[in-house]
mmCIF file of C-alpha atoms in Angstrom:
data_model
loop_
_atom_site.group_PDB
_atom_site.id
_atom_site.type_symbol
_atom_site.label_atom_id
_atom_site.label_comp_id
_atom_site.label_asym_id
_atom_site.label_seq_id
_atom_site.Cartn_x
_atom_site.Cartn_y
_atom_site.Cartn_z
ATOM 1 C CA UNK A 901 -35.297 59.771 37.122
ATOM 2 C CA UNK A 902 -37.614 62.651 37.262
ATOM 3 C CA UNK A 903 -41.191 61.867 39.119
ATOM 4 C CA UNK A 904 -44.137 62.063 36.483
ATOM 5 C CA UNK A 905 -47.674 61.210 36.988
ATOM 6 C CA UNK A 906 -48.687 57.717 35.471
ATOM 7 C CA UNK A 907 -51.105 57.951 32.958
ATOM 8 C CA UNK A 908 -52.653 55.760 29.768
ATOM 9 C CA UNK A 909 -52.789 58.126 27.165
ATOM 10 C CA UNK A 910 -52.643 62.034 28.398
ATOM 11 C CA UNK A 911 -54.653 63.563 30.955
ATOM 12 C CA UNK A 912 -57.397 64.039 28.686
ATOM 13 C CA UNK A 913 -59.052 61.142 28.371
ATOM 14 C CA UNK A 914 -57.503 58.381 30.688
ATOM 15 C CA UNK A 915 -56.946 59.050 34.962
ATOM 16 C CA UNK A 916 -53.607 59.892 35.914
ATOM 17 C CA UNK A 917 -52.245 58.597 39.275
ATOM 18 C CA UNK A 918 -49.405 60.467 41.861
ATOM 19 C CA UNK A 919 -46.974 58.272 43.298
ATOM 20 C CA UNK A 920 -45.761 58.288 46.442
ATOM 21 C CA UNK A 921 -42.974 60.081 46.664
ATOM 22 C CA UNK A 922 -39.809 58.444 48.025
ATOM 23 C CA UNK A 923 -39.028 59.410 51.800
ATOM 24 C CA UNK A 924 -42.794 58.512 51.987
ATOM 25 C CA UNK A 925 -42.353 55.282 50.859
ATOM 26 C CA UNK A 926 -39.116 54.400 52.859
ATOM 27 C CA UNK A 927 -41.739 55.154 56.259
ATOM 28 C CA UNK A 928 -43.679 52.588 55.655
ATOM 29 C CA UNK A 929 -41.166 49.802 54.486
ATOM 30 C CA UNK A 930 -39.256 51.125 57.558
ATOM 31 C CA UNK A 931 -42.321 50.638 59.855
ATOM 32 C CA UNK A 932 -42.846 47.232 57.820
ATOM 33 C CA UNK A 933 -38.992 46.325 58.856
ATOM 34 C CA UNK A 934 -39.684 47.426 62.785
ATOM 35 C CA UNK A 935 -43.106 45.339 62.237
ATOM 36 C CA UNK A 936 -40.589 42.288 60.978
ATOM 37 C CA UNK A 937 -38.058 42.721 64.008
ATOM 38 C CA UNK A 938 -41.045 42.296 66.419
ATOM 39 C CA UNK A 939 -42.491 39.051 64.963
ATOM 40 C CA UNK A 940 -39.085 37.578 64.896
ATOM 41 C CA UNK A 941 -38.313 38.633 68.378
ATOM 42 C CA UNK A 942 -41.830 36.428 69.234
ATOM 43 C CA UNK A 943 -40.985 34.062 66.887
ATOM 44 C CA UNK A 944 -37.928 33.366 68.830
ATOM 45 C CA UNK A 945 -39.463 33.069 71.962
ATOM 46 C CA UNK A 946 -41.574 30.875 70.340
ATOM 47 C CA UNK A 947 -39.134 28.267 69.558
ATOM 48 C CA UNK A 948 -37.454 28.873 72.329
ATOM 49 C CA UNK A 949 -39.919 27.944 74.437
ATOM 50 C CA UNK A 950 -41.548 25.732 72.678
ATOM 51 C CA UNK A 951 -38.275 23.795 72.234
ATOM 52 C CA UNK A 952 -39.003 23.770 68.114
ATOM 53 C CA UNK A 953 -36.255 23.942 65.216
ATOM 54 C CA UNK A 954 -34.696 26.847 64.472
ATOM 55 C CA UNK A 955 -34.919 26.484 61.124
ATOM 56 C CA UNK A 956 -38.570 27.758 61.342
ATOM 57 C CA UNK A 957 -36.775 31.236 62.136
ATOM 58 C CA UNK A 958 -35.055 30.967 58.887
ATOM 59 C CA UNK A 959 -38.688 30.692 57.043
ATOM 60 C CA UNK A 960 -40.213 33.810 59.153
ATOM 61 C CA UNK A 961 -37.160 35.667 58.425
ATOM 62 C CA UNK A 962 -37.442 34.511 54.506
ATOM 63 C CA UNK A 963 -41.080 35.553 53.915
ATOM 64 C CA UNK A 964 -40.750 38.741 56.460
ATOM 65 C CA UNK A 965 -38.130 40.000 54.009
ATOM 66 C CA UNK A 966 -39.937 39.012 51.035
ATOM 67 C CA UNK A 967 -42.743 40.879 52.150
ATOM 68 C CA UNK A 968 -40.898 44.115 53.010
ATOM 69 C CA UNK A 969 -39.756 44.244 49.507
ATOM 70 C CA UNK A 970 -42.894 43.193 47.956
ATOM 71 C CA UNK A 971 -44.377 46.572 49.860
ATOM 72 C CA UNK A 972 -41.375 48.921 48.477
ATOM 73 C CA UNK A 973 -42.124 47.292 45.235
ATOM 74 C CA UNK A 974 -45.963 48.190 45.310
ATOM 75 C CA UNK A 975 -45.350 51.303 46.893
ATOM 76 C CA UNK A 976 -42.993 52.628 44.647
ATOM 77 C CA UNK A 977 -44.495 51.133 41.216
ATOM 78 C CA UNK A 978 -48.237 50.328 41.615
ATOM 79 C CA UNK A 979 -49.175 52.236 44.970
ATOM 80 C CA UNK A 980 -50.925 55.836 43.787
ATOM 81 C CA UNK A 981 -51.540 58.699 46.533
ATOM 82 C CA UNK A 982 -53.683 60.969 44.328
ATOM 83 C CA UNK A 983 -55.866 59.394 41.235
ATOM 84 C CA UNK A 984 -57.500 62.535 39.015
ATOM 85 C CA UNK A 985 -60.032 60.623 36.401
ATOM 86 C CA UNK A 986 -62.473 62.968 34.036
ATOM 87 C CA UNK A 987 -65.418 62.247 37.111
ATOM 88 C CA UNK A 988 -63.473 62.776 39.579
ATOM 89 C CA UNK A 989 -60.548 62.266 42.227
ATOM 90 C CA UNK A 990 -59.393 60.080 45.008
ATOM 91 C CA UNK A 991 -56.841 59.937 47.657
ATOM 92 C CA UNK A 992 -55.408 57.162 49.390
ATOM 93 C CA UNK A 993 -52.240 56.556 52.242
ATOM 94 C CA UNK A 994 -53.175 60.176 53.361
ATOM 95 C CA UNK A 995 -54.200 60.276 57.454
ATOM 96 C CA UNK A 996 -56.157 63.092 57.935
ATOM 97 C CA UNK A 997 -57.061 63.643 54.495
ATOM 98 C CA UNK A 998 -60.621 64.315 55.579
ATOM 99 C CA UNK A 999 -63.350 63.470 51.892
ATOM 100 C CA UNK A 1000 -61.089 60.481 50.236
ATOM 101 C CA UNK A 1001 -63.256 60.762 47.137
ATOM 102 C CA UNK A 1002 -65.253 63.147 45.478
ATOM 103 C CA UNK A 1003 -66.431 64.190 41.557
ATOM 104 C CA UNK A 1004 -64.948 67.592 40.212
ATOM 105 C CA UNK A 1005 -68.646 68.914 40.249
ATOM 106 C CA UNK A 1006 -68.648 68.847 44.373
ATOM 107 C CA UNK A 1007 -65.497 71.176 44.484
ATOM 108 C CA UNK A 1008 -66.300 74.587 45.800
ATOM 109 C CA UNK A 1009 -63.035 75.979 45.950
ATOM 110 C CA UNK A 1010 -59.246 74.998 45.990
ATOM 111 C CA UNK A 1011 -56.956 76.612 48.134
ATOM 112 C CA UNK A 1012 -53.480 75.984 49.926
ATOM 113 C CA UNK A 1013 -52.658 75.727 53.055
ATOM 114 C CA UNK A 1014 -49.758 74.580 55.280
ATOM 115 C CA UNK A 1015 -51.223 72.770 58.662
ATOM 116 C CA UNK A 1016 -47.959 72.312 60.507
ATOM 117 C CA UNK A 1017 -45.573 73.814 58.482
ATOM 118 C CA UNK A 1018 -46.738 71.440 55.342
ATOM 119 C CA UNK A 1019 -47.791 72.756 52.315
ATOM 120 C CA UNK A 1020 -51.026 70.838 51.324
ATOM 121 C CA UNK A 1021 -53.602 71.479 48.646
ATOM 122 C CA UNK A 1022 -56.838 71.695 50.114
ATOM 123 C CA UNK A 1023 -60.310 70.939 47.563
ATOM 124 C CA UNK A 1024 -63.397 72.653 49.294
ATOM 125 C CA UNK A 1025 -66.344 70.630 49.046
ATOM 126 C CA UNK A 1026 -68.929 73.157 50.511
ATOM 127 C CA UNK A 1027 -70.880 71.878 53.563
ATOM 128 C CA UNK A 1028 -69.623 68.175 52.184
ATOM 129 C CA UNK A 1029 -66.260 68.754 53.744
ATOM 130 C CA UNK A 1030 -62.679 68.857 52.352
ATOM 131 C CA UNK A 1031 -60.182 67.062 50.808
ATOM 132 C CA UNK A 1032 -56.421 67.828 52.479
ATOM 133 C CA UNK A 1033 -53.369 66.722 49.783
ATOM 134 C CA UNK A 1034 -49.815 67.323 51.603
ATOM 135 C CA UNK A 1035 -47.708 68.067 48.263
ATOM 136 C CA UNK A 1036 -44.571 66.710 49.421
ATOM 137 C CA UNK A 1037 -46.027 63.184 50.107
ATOM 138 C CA UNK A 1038 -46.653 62.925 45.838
ATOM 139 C CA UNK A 1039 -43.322 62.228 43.663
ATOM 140 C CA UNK A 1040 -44.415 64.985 41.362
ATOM 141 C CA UNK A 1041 -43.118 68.719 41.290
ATOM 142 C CA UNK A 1042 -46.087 70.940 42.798
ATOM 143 C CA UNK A 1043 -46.461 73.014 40.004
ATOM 144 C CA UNK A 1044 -47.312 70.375 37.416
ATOM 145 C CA UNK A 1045 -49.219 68.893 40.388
ATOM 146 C CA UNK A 1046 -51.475 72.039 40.432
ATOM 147 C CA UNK A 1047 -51.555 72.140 36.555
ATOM 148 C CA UNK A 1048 -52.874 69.386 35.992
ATOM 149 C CA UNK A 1049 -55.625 69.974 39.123
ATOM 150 C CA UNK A 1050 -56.750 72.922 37.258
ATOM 151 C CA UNK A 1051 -57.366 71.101 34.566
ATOM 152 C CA UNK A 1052 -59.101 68.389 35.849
ATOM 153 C CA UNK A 1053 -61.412 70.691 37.753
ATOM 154 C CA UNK A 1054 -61.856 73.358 34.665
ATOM 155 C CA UNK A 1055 -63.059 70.489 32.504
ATOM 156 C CA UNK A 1056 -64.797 68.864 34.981
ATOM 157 C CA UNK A 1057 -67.343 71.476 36.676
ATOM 158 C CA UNK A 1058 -67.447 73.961 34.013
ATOM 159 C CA UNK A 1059 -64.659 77.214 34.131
ATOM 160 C CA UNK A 1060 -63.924 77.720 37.385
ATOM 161 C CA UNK A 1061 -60.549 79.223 37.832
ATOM 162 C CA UNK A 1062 -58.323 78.131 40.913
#
């Protein structure tokens, strides 16, 4: 299945969300699953010590699991890295992103970059900051990721060209 940005009704009129794209995803369920090991390891201790029944594993271990697929579920169908609406944009799951949100109107300039050997979009915000976007963390290809930035920004703050 080929990644597309989620949107309403175009890009015109409605905000279109980027996923996160799937190796991204699979960190954090993975980190969610490590997270699960951990609480079951106490959890056993728990009983253990506290002489309890062991069924009361079974219940941790049935709502840990349920929960680790309830967060590949959101991540994967609901969760949105990048959100371009006509006012602006906003970033989310992104460490070190630096400005999380910011209206078309504050961009200065939009350049790339690659910080440690990852190719990132970076949206100048003048002496406001900047916005950092690694590419490969959105299920979209980069060029219809930059497309559609243009865009956004074009109609947005008047006809600035990347």
């Amino acid at each position: 299945m080929p990644a597309v940005p989620d949107s309403t009704s175009g890009p015109d009129a409605h905000p279109t969300d980027y996923r996160m794209a799937p190796p991204v995803a699979a960190r954090f369920v993975g980190a969610a699953l490590l997270l699960l090991a951990v609480v079951m390891f106490a959890a056993t201790a728990v009983v253990a010590a506290a002489d309890l029944n062991g069924d009361l594993l079974v219940v941790v271990l049935v709502l840990g699991v349920a929960g680790v697929l309830t967060l590949g579920w959101y991540l994967r169908s609901r969760a949105y890295v990048v959100r371009f609406s006509d006012e602006g944009y906003r970033v989310r799951f992104v460490r070190g992103a630096g400005v999380r949100e910011a209206s078309w109107r504050q961009v200065q300039e939009v350049v790339t970059a690659s910080p440690n050997g990852i190719p990132c979009v970076v949206l100048r915000l003048g002496d406001d900051g900047a916005t950092t976007v690694p590419v490969e963390a959105l299920a979209v290809d980069r060029e219809q990721f930059v497309r559609e930035l243009r865009e956004r920004l074009r109609r947005g703050s008047g006809s600035r060209p990347l």
